[in-house]
PDB file of C-alpha atoms in Angstrom:
ATOM      1  CA  MET A   1      54.340  41.820   6.515  1.00  0.00           C
ATOM      2  CA  HIS A   2      52.266  44.376   8.422  1.00  0.00           C
ATOM      3  CA  GLU A   3      49.108  43.361  10.221  1.00  0.00           C
ATOM      4  CA  ARG A   4      46.911  45.425   7.898  1.00  0.00           C
ATOM      5  CA  GLU A   5      48.317  43.631   4.855  1.00  0.00           C
ATOM      6  CA  ARG A   6      47.848  40.206   6.466  1.00  0.00           C
ATOM      7  CA  HIS A   7      44.240  41.065   7.268  1.00  0.00           C
ATOM      8  CA  ARG A   8      43.631  42.160   3.692  1.00  0.00           C
ATOM      9  CA  ILE A   9      45.030  38.873   2.367  1.00  0.00           C
ATOM     10  CA  ILE A  10      43.014  36.802   4.845  1.00  0.00           C
ATOM     11  CA  LEU A  11      39.725  38.558   4.034  1.00  0.00           C
ATOM     12  CA  SER A  12      40.342  38.236   0.310  1.00  0.00           C
ATOM     13  CA  ALA A  13      41.288  34.547   0.489  1.00  0.00           C
ATOM     14  CA  VAL A  14      38.403  33.563   2.734  1.00  0.00           C
ATOM     15  CA  GLN A  15      35.949  34.728   0.067  1.00  0.00           C
ATOM     16  CA  GLU A  16      37.354  32.174  -2.386  1.00  0.00           C
ATOM     17  CA  ARG A  17      37.013  29.044  -0.228  1.00  0.00           C
ATOM     18  CA  PRO A  18      34.309  27.750   2.109  1.00  0.00           C
ATOM     19  CA  ILE A  19      36.921  27.232   4.845  1.00  0.00           C
ATOM     20  CA  LEU A  20      40.394  28.755   5.066  1.00  0.00           C
ATOM     21  CA  THR A  21      42.720  26.820   7.377  1.00  0.00           C
ATOM     22  CA  VAL A  22      45.420  28.340   9.565  1.00  0.00           C
ATOM     23  CA  GLN A  23      48.021  26.526   7.454  1.00  0.00           C
ATOM     24  CA  ASP A  24      46.540  27.979   4.245  1.00  0.00           C
ATOM     25  CA  ILE A  25      47.003  31.482   5.662  1.00  0.00           C
ATOM     26  CA  VAL A  26      50.518  30.714   6.920  1.00  0.00           C
ATOM     27  CA  GLU A  27      51.486  29.765   3.355  1.00  0.00           C
ATOM     28  CA  LEU A  28      49.906  32.917   1.950  1.00  0.00           C
ATOM     29  CA  THR A  29      51.521  35.321   4.429  1.00  0.00           C
ATOM     30  CA  ASP A  30      54.700  33.568   5.672  1.00  0.00           C
ATOM     31  CA  ALA A  31      53.584  34.452   9.207  1.00  0.00           C
ATOM     32  CA  SER A  32      53.668  32.075  12.175  1.00  0.00           C
ATOM     33  CA  GLU A  33      50.654  30.001  13.211  1.00  0.00           C
ATOM     34  CA  ALA A  34      50.409  31.958  16.472  1.00  0.00           C
ATOM     35  CA  THR A  35      50.268  35.250  14.567  1.00  0.00           C
ATOM     36  CA  ILE A  36      47.611  33.930  12.193  1.00  0.00           C
ATOM     37  CA  ARG A  37      45.458  32.648  15.047  1.00  0.00           C
ATOM     38  CA  ARG A  38      45.593  36.115  16.633  1.00  0.00           C
ATOM     39  CA  ASP A  39      44.673  37.690  13.291  1.00  0.00           C
ATOM     40  CA  ILE A  40      41.666  35.400  12.918  1.00  0.00           C
ATOM     41  CA  SER A  41      40.505  36.177  16.460  1.00  0.00           C
ATOM     42  CA  ALA A  42      40.873  39.917  15.864  1.00  0.00           C
ATOM     43  CA  LEU A  43      38.946  39.800  12.567  1.00  0.00           C
ATOM     44  CA  ALA A  44      36.232  37.661  14.172  1.00  0.00           C
ATOM     45  CA  LEU A  45      35.831  40.235  16.985  1.00  0.00           C
ATOM     46  CA  GLN A  46      35.455  42.911  14.305  1.00  0.00           C
ATOM     47  CA  ASN A  47      32.711  40.750  12.732  1.00  0.00           C
ATOM     48  CA  ARG A  48      34.627  40.551   9.445  1.00  0.00           C
ATOM     49  CA  LEU A  49      34.799  36.729   9.346  1.00  0.00           C
ATOM     50  CA  LYS A  50      33.797  33.687  11.396  1.00  0.00           C
ATOM     51  CA  LYS A  51      36.332  31.891  13.556  1.00  0.00           C
ATOM     52  CA  VAL A  52      36.025  28.116  13.160  1.00  0.00           C
ATOM     53  CA  ARG A  53      38.071  25.225  14.475  1.00  0.00           C
ATOM     54  CA  GLY A  54      41.419  25.231  12.673  1.00  0.00           C
ATOM     55  CA  GLY A  55      40.749  28.294  10.568  1.00  0.00           C
ATOM     56  CA  ALA A  56      38.245  30.867   9.364  1.00  0.00           C
ATOM     57  CA  GLU A  57      35.070  31.098   7.344  1.00  0.00           C
ATOM     58  CA  ALA A  58      33.580  33.997   5.411  1.00  0.00           C
ATOM     59  CA  LEU A  59      30.509  35.690   6.906  1.00  0.00           C
ATOM     60  CA  HIS A  60      28.795  35.044   3.574  1.00  0.00           C
ATOM     61  CA  PRO A  61      30.538  31.960   2.145  1.00  0.00           C
ATOM     62  CA  PRO A  62      30.728  31.580  -1.636  1.00  0.00           C
ATOM     63  CA  GLN A  63      27.878  29.551  -3.086  1.00  0.00           C
ATOM     64  CA  ILE A  64      28.800  25.881  -3.338  1.00  0.00           C
ATOM     65  CA  GLY A  65      27.790  24.106  -6.539  1.00  0.00           C
ATOM     66  CA  VAL A  66      28.339  26.982  -8.974  1.00  0.00           C
ATOM     67  CA  LEU A  67      31.475  27.289 -11.071  1.00  0.00           C
ATOM     68  CA  ALA A  68      32.616  29.910 -13.540  1.00  0.00           C
ATOM     69  CA  ALA A  69      33.468  27.085 -15.954  1.00  0.00           C
ATOM     70  CA  ARG A  70      31.090  26.282 -18.815  1.00  0.00           C
ATOM     71  CA  SER A  71      28.963  23.149 -18.571  1.00  0.00           C
ATOM     72  CA  PHE A  72      30.060  19.823 -20.048  1.00  0.00           C
ATOM     73  CA  ARG A  73      27.058  19.783 -22.380  1.00  0.00           C
ATOM     74  CA  ALA A  74      27.769  23.283 -23.653  1.00  0.00           C
ATOM     75  CA  ASP A  75      31.322  22.360 -24.643  1.00  0.00           C
ATOM     76  CA  GLU A  76      30.737  18.789 -25.758  1.00  0.00           C
ATOM     77  CA  THR A  77      29.954  19.453 -29.426  1.00  0.00           C
ATOM     78  CA  VAL A  78      32.453  22.295 -29.937  1.00  0.00           C
ATOM     79  CA  ASN A  79      35.394  21.209 -32.150  1.00  0.00           C
ATOM     80  CA  SER A  80      34.517  17.550 -31.498  1.00  0.00           C
ATOM     81  CA  ALA A  81      36.553  16.176 -34.441  1.00  0.00           C
ATOM     82  CA  GLN A  82      39.636  18.040 -33.252  1.00  0.00           C
ATOM     83  CA  LYS A  83      39.145  16.824 -29.677  1.00  0.00           C
ATOM     84  CA  ARG A  84      38.852  13.210 -30.806  1.00  0.00           C
ATOM     85  CA  ALA A  85      42.038  13.475 -32.880  1.00  0.00           C
ATOM     86  CA  ILE A  86      43.862  15.059 -29.920  1.00  0.00           C
ATOM     87  CA  ALA A  87      42.640  12.304 -27.597  1.00  0.00           C
ATOM     88  CA  ARG A  88      43.933   9.605 -29.954  1.00  0.00           C
ATOM     89  CA  GLU A  89      47.421  11.130 -29.848  1.00  0.00           C
ATOM     90  CA  ALA A  90      47.259  11.460 -26.058  1.00  0.00           C
ATOM     91  CA  VAL A  91      46.525   7.756 -25.559  1.00  0.00           C
ATOM     92  CA  LYS A  92      49.587   6.873 -27.652  1.00  0.00           C
ATOM     93  CA  LEU A  93      51.623   8.162 -24.676  1.00  0.00           C
ATOM     94  CA  CYS A  94      50.003   5.603 -22.343  1.00  0.00           C
ATOM     95  CA  HIS A  95      51.379   2.112 -21.726  1.00  0.00           C
ATOM     96  CA  ASP A  96      50.016  -0.968 -19.980  1.00  0.00           C
ATOM     97  CA  GLY A  97      50.509  -0.980 -16.223  1.00  0.00           C
ATOM     98  CA  GLU A  98      51.034   2.766 -15.874  1.00  0.00           C
ATOM     99  CA  ALA A  99      49.194   5.074 -13.518  1.00  0.00           C
ATOM    100  CA  ILE A 100      47.786   8.230 -15.063  1.00  0.00           C
ATOM    101  CA  ALA A 101      45.518  11.095 -14.041  1.00  0.00           C
ATOM    102  CA  ILE A 102      42.900  12.696 -16.295  1.00  0.00           C
ATOM    103  CA  ASN A 103      40.980  15.818 -15.407  1.00  0.00           C
ATOM    104  CA  GLY A 104      37.365  16.316 -16.342  1.00  0.00           C
ATOM    105  CA  GLY A 105      36.530  18.078 -19.589  1.00  0.00           C
ATOM    106  CA  THR A 106      35.335  17.607 -23.140  1.00  0.00           C
ATOM    107  CA  THR A 107      38.849  17.503 -24.607  1.00  0.00           C
ATOM    108  CA  THR A 108      40.073  14.785 -22.259  1.00  0.00           C
ATOM    109  CA  PHE A 109      36.843  12.756 -22.329  1.00  0.00           C
ATOM    110  CA  PRO A 110      37.381  11.253 -25.839  1.00  0.00           C
ATOM    111  CA  MET A 111      40.496   9.511 -24.484  1.00  0.00           C
ATOM    112  CA  VAL A 112      38.170   6.836 -23.074  1.00  0.00           C
ATOM    113  CA  HIS A 113      37.426   5.532 -26.581  1.00  0.00           C
ATOM    114  CA  PHE A 114      41.098   4.684 -27.122  1.00  0.00           C
ATOM    115  CA  LEU A 115      41.905   3.422 -23.610  1.00  0.00           C
ATOM    116  CA  ALA A 116      39.681   0.344 -23.796  1.00  0.00           C
ATOM    117  CA  GLN A 117      42.514  -2.064 -24.657  1.00  0.00           C
ATOM    118  CA  LEU A 118      44.868  -0.887 -21.913  1.00  0.00           C
ATOM    119  CA  ARG A 119      45.162  -1.855 -18.264  1.00  0.00           C
ATOM    120  CA  LEU A 120      45.897   1.344 -16.374  1.00  0.00           C
ATOM    121  CA  LYS A 121      45.346   2.850 -12.964  1.00  0.00           C
ATOM    122  CA  VAL A 122      43.372   6.014 -13.630  1.00  0.00           C
ATOM    123  CA  MET A 123      42.660   8.841 -11.204  1.00  0.00           C
ATOM    124  CA  THR A 124      39.999  11.181 -12.553  1.00  0.00           C
ATOM    125  CA  ASN A 125      37.596  13.777 -11.171  1.00  0.00           C
ATOM    126  CA  SER A 126      35.262  13.227 -14.142  1.00  0.00           C
ATOM    127  CA  PHE A 127      32.061  11.197 -13.799  1.00  0.00           C
ATOM    128  CA  PRO A 128      31.726  10.540 -17.576  1.00  0.00           C
ATOM    129  CA  ILE A 129      35.345   9.353 -17.806  1.00  0.00           C
ATOM    130  CA  ALA A 130      35.028   7.133 -14.729  1.00  0.00           C
ATOM    131  CA  GLU A 131      31.700   5.680 -15.867  1.00  0.00           C
ATOM    132  CA  HIS A 132      32.924   4.862 -19.368  1.00  0.00           C
ATOM    133  CA  LEU A 133      36.165   3.250 -18.189  1.00  0.00           C
ATOM    134  CA  ILE A 134      34.341   1.158 -15.569  1.00  0.00           C
ATOM    135  CA  LYS A 135      31.908  -0.150 -18.198  1.00  0.00           C
ATOM    136  CA  HIS A 136      34.169  -0.488 -21.224  1.00  0.00           C
ATOM    137  CA  SER A 137      37.766  -1.041 -20.067  1.00  0.00           C
ATOM    138  CA  LYS A 138      39.898  -3.106 -17.717  1.00  0.00           C
ATOM    139  CA  CYS A 139      41.386  -0.013 -16.081  1.00  0.00           C
ATOM    140  CA  THR A 140      41.334   0.486 -12.332  1.00  0.00           C
ATOM    141  CA  VAL A 141      39.463   3.746 -11.692  1.00  0.00           C
ATOM    142  CA  MET A 142      39.844   6.043  -8.689  1.00  0.00           C
ATOM    143  CA  LEU A 143      37.881   9.180  -7.820  1.00  0.00           C
ATOM    144  CA  PRO A 144      38.840  11.973  -5.405  1.00  0.00           C
ATOM    145  CA  ALA A 145      36.624  13.087  -2.550  1.00  0.00           C
ATOM    146  CA  GLY A 146      34.652  16.299  -2.873  1.00  0.00           C
ATOM    147  CA  ALA A 147      31.434  17.958  -3.937  1.00  0.00           C
ATOM    148  CA  VAL A 148      29.654  17.066  -7.170  1.00  0.00           C
ATOM    149  CA  TYR A 149      29.308  19.843  -9.747  1.00  0.00           C
ATOM    150  CA  ARG A 150      26.550  18.554 -11.991  1.00  0.00           C
ATOM    151  CA  GLU A 151      26.857  21.044 -14.834  1.00  0.00           C
ATOM    152  CA  GLN A 152      30.541  20.246 -15.349  1.00  0.00           C
ATOM    153  CA  ASN A 153      30.219  16.543 -14.406  1.00  0.00           C
ATOM    154  CA  ILE A 154      33.206  16.766 -12.071  1.00  0.00           C
ATOM    155  CA  ILE A 155      34.125  16.298  -8.413  1.00  0.00           C
ATOM    156  CA  LEU A 156      35.968  19.151  -6.719  1.00  0.00           C
ATOM    157  CA  SER A 157      37.102  19.850  -3.175  1.00  0.00           C
ATOM    158  CA  PRO A 158      38.431  23.055  -1.587  1.00  0.00           C
ATOM    159  CA  PHE A 159      40.470  20.894   0.807  1.00  0.00           C
ATOM    160  CA  ASP A 160      43.869  19.288   0.235  1.00  0.00           C
ATOM    161  CA  SER A 161      42.724  16.024   1.826  1.00  0.00           C
ATOM    162  CA  ASP A 162      40.733  14.787  -1.181  1.00  0.00           C
ATOM    163  CA  GLY A 163      42.738  11.587  -1.628  1.00  0.00           C
ATOM    164  CA  THR A 164      44.842  12.640  -4.598  1.00  0.00           C
ATOM    165  CA  GLY A 165      47.897  13.074  -2.375  1.00  0.00           C
ATOM    166  CA  HIS A 166      48.141   9.274  -2.104  1.00  0.00           C
ATOM    167  CA  PHE A 167      48.182   8.715  -5.877  1.00  0.00           C
ATOM    168  CA  TYR A 168      51.219   8.776  -8.151  1.00  0.00           C
ATOM    169  CA  ALA A 169      50.780   9.349 -11.889  1.00  0.00           C
ATOM    170  CA  ARG A 170      53.287   8.913 -14.677  1.00  0.00           C
ATOM    171  CA  ARG A 171      51.404  11.574 -16.604  1.00  0.00           C
ATOM    172  CA  PHE A 172      48.571  13.987 -15.883  1.00  0.00           C
ATOM    173  CA  PHE A 173      46.386  14.644 -18.934  1.00  0.00           C
ATOM    174  CA  MET A 174      44.606  17.956 -18.601  1.00  0.00           C
ATOM    175  CA  GLY A 175      42.431  20.261 -20.676  1.00  0.00           C
ATOM    176  CA  ALA A 176      42.527  24.046 -20.264  1.00  0.00           C
ATOM    177  CA  ARG A 177      40.484  27.163 -20.933  1.00  0.00           C
ATOM    178  CA  GLY A 178      43.387  28.781 -22.765  1.00  0.00           C
ATOM    179  CA  VAL A 179      47.122  28.783 -23.433  1.00  0.00           C
ATOM    180  CA  SER A 180      49.201  31.961 -23.734  1.00  0.00           C
ATOM    181  CA  PRO A 181      52.806  33.092 -23.225  1.00  0.00           C
ATOM    182  CA  LEU A 182      51.828  33.721 -19.583  1.00  0.00           C
ATOM    183  CA  GLY A 183      50.916  30.084 -19.055  1.00  0.00           C
ATOM    184  CA  VAL A 184      48.016  27.635 -18.942  1.00  0.00           C
ATOM    185  CA  MET A 185      44.738  29.361 -18.080  1.00  0.00           C
ATOM    186  CA  GLU A 186      41.563  28.245 -16.318  1.00  0.00           C
ATOM    187  CA  SER A 187      38.267  29.941 -15.519  1.00  0.00           C
ATOM    188  CA  ASP A 188      37.621  28.958 -11.901  1.00  0.00           C
ATOM    189  CA  SER A 189      39.813  29.011  -8.792  1.00  0.00           C
ATOM    190  CA  LEU A 190      38.345  25.766  -7.421  1.00  0.00           C
ATOM    191  CA  ILE A 191      39.235  23.944 -10.636  1.00  0.00           C
ATOM    192  CA  ILE A 192      42.754  25.346 -10.377  1.00  0.00           C
ATOM    193  CA  GLN A 193      43.125  24.062  -6.807  1.00  0.00           C
ATOM    194  CA  SER A 194      42.073  20.580  -7.890  1.00  0.00           C
ATOM    195  CA  GLU A 195      44.365  20.523 -10.913  1.00  0.00           C
ATOM    196  CA  GLN A 196      47.345  21.817  -8.983  1.00  0.00           C
ATOM    197  CA  ARG A 197      46.951  18.979  -6.484  1.00  0.00           C
ATOM    198  CA  LEU A 198      47.021  16.443  -9.311  1.00  0.00           C
ATOM    199  CA  MET A 199      49.978  18.195 -10.931  1.00  0.00           C
ATOM    200  CA  ARG A 200      52.011  17.678  -7.761  1.00  0.00           C
ATOM    201  CA  GLN A 201      51.425  13.927  -8.037  1.00  0.00           C
ATOM    202  CA  ALA A 202      52.532  13.517 -11.667  1.00  0.00           C
ATOM    203  CA  ASP A 203      55.935  13.295 -13.349  1.00  0.00           C
ATOM    204  CA  GLU A 204      54.709  14.927 -16.551  1.00  0.00           C
ATOM    205  CA  LEU A 205      51.937  17.372 -17.389  1.00  0.00           C
ATOM    206  CA  VAL A 206      50.297  16.819 -20.783  1.00  0.00           C
ATOM    207  CA  VAL A 207      47.920  19.595 -21.877  1.00  0.00           C
ATOM    208  CA  LEU A 208      45.214  18.771 -24.422  1.00  0.00           C
ATOM    209  CA  VAL A 209      43.821  21.843 -26.192  1.00  0.00           C
ATOM    210  CA  ASP A 210      42.300  22.390 -29.604  1.00  0.00           C
ATOM    211  CA  SER A 211      43.940  25.159 -31.611  1.00  0.00           C
ATOM    212  CA  SER A 212      41.240  27.720 -30.736  1.00  0.00           C
ATOM    213  CA  LYS A 213      42.450  27.693 -27.115  1.00  0.00           C
ATOM    214  CA  PHE A 214      45.615  29.561 -28.113  1.00  0.00           C
ATOM    215  CA  LYS A 215      43.357  32.565 -28.832  1.00  0.00           C
ATOM    216  CA  THR A 216      41.269  32.167 -25.668  1.00  0.00           C
ATOM    217  CA  ARG A 217      42.155  34.092 -22.521  1.00  0.00           C
ATOM    218  CA  SER A 218      41.026  33.771 -18.917  1.00  0.00           C
ATOM    219  CA  SER A 219      41.650  35.834 -15.793  1.00  0.00           C
ATOM    220  CA  LEU A 220      43.307  32.949 -13.903  1.00  0.00           C
ATOM    221  CA  ILE A 221      46.661  31.309 -14.613  1.00  0.00           C
ATOM    222  CA  LEU A 222      46.991  27.685 -13.564  1.00  0.00           C
ATOM    223  CA  CYS A 223      50.729  27.327 -14.171  1.00  0.00           C
ATOM    224  CA  PRO A 224      53.540  28.754 -16.312  1.00  0.00           C
ATOM    225  CA  LEU A 225      54.325  27.105 -19.632  1.00  0.00           C
ATOM    226  CA  GLU A 226      57.597  25.797 -18.216  1.00  0.00           C
ATOM    227  CA  ARG A 227      55.645  23.358 -16.014  1.00  0.00           C
ATOM    228  CA  VAL A 228      54.149  21.674 -19.083  1.00  0.00           C
ATOM    229  CA  SER A 229      55.936  18.683 -20.629  1.00  0.00           C
ATOM    230  CA  THR A 230      53.766  18.202 -23.725  1.00  0.00           C
ATOM    231  CA  ILE A 231      50.987  20.061 -25.531  1.00  0.00           C
ATOM    232  CA  ILE A 232      48.744  18.138 -27.907  1.00  0.00           C
ATOM    233  CA  THR A 233      46.657  20.200 -30.303  1.00  0.00           C
ATOM    234  CA  ASP A 234      45.133  19.934 -33.785  1.00  0.00           C
ATOM    235  CA  ASP A 235      46.515  20.931 -37.157  1.00  0.00           C
ATOM    236  CA  GLY A 236      44.710  24.272 -37.043  1.00  0.00           C
ATOM    237  CA  ILE A 237      47.477  25.719 -34.852  1.00  0.00           C
ATOM    238  CA  ASP A 238      49.135  28.716 -36.525  1.00  0.00           C
ATOM    239  CA  GLU A 239      52.862  29.293 -36.849  1.00  0.00           C
ATOM    240  CA  ARG A 240      53.021  31.969 -34.163  1.00  0.00           C
ATOM    241  CA  ASP A 241      51.483  29.691 -31.531  1.00  0.00           C
ATOM    242  CA  ARG A 242      53.675  26.811 -32.649  1.00  0.00           C
ATOM    243  CA  ARG A 243      56.779  28.964 -32.107  1.00  0.00           C
ATOM    244  CA  MET A 244      55.524  30.045 -28.666  1.00  0.00           C
ATOM    245  CA  VAL A 245      55.201  26.422 -27.537  1.00  0.00           C
ATOM    246  CA  GLU A 246      58.561  25.371 -28.929  1.00  0.00           C
ATOM    247  CA  ALA A 247      60.306  28.425 -27.434  1.00  0.00           C
ATOM    248  CA  ALA A 248      59.073  27.312 -24.000  1.00  0.00           C
ATOM    249  CA  GLY A 249      60.840  23.978 -24.466  1.00  0.00           C
ATOM    250  CA  ILE A 250      57.566  22.035 -24.643  1.00  0.00           C
ATOM    251  CA  GLU A 251      57.116  18.996 -26.839  1.00  0.00           C
ATOM    252  CA  LEU A 252      54.385  19.800 -29.375  1.00  0.00           C
ATOM    253  CA  ILE A 253      52.242  17.026 -30.854  1.00  0.00           C
ATOM    254  CA  VAL A 254      49.930  18.064 -33.688  1.00  0.00           C
ATOM    255  CA  ALA A 255      46.985  15.746 -34.348  1.00  0.00           C
ATOM    256  CA  SER A 256      45.606  15.441 -37.871  1.00  0.00           C
ATOM    257  CA  THR A 257      41.853  15.878 -38.277  1.00  0.00           C
ATOM    258  CA  ASP A 258      41.762  14.533 -41.842  1.00  0.00           C
ATOM    259  CA  ARG A 259      40.630  11.042 -40.843  1.00  0.00           C
ATOM    260  CA  LYS A 260      37.022  10.254 -41.732  1.00  0.00           C
ATOM    261  CA  GLU A 261      36.244   8.725 -38.349  1.00  0.00           C
ATOM    262  CA  ASP A 262      37.223  11.967 -36.636  1.00  0.00           C
ATOM    263  CA  ILE A 263      34.837  13.939 -38.822  1.00  0.00           C
ATOM    264  CA  GLN A 264      31.926  11.491 -38.631  1.00  0.00           C
ATOM    265  CA  GLN A 265      32.127  10.545 -34.955  1.00  0.00           C
ATOM    266  CA  SER A 266      31.930  12.681 -31.872  1.00  0.00           C
ATOM    267  CA  PRO A 267      32.365  11.563 -28.270  1.00  0.00           C
ATOM    268  CA  THR A 268      29.230  10.755 -26.326  1.00  0.00           C
ATOM    269  CA  VAL A 269      28.753  10.047 -22.660  1.00  0.00           C
ATOM    270  CA  ALA A 270      28.132   6.380 -22.008  1.00  0.00           C
TER     271      ALA A 270
END
């Protein structure tokens, strides 16, 4: 890769993270550490970025505390009956003594209502999930390190050393902004970084999405469909989307929303 191309990649990447490490850039460019350190020094002399210990920082770092993702409150009441039915099916995959991971979101949150009778080790970046399980279950709860994003009620870190690398999960239960033939989609790069770290620590990836998410698109792809083990959705899924999931070799679980308790109750934050 030519120097000009490496510099373009470095300047683009440094705008997406508060700090870009030398190792991050090595992985992006396949260049040696010595080459990357020279690139950082050259760009710093040109006043195009800041040279910091172990890496580089943007001259005008992205604002911390603001995500492209919608707030928890904004999404909480959307398709709540479907989300509760999906959560019930998700918990049927959990067994006493297992370790699982659950990402923050309004589709995964209702799982807490069905986890109360289980003893699990749960890694989650969600404050509402952690709070509810601590108060109303016998599960062991672990949280990653990072910054608090109040609107989304989640903890996120731009760094790999957030603690999740020491956790093993039988399954990772995850919501998503959308699902398409291209893969599972999300709306924010920081959320993607966090979820990809958890994905690396889990045997199986279980995606929880209501049927409307098959029509929703985002500009960022978290992972290809082939990485997903199971998709749980509601009975509003149409035949075309059902065929797409099955063609990718993914187990499809369709939750019924006919039950009265799913219609009358919606998840609330404890």
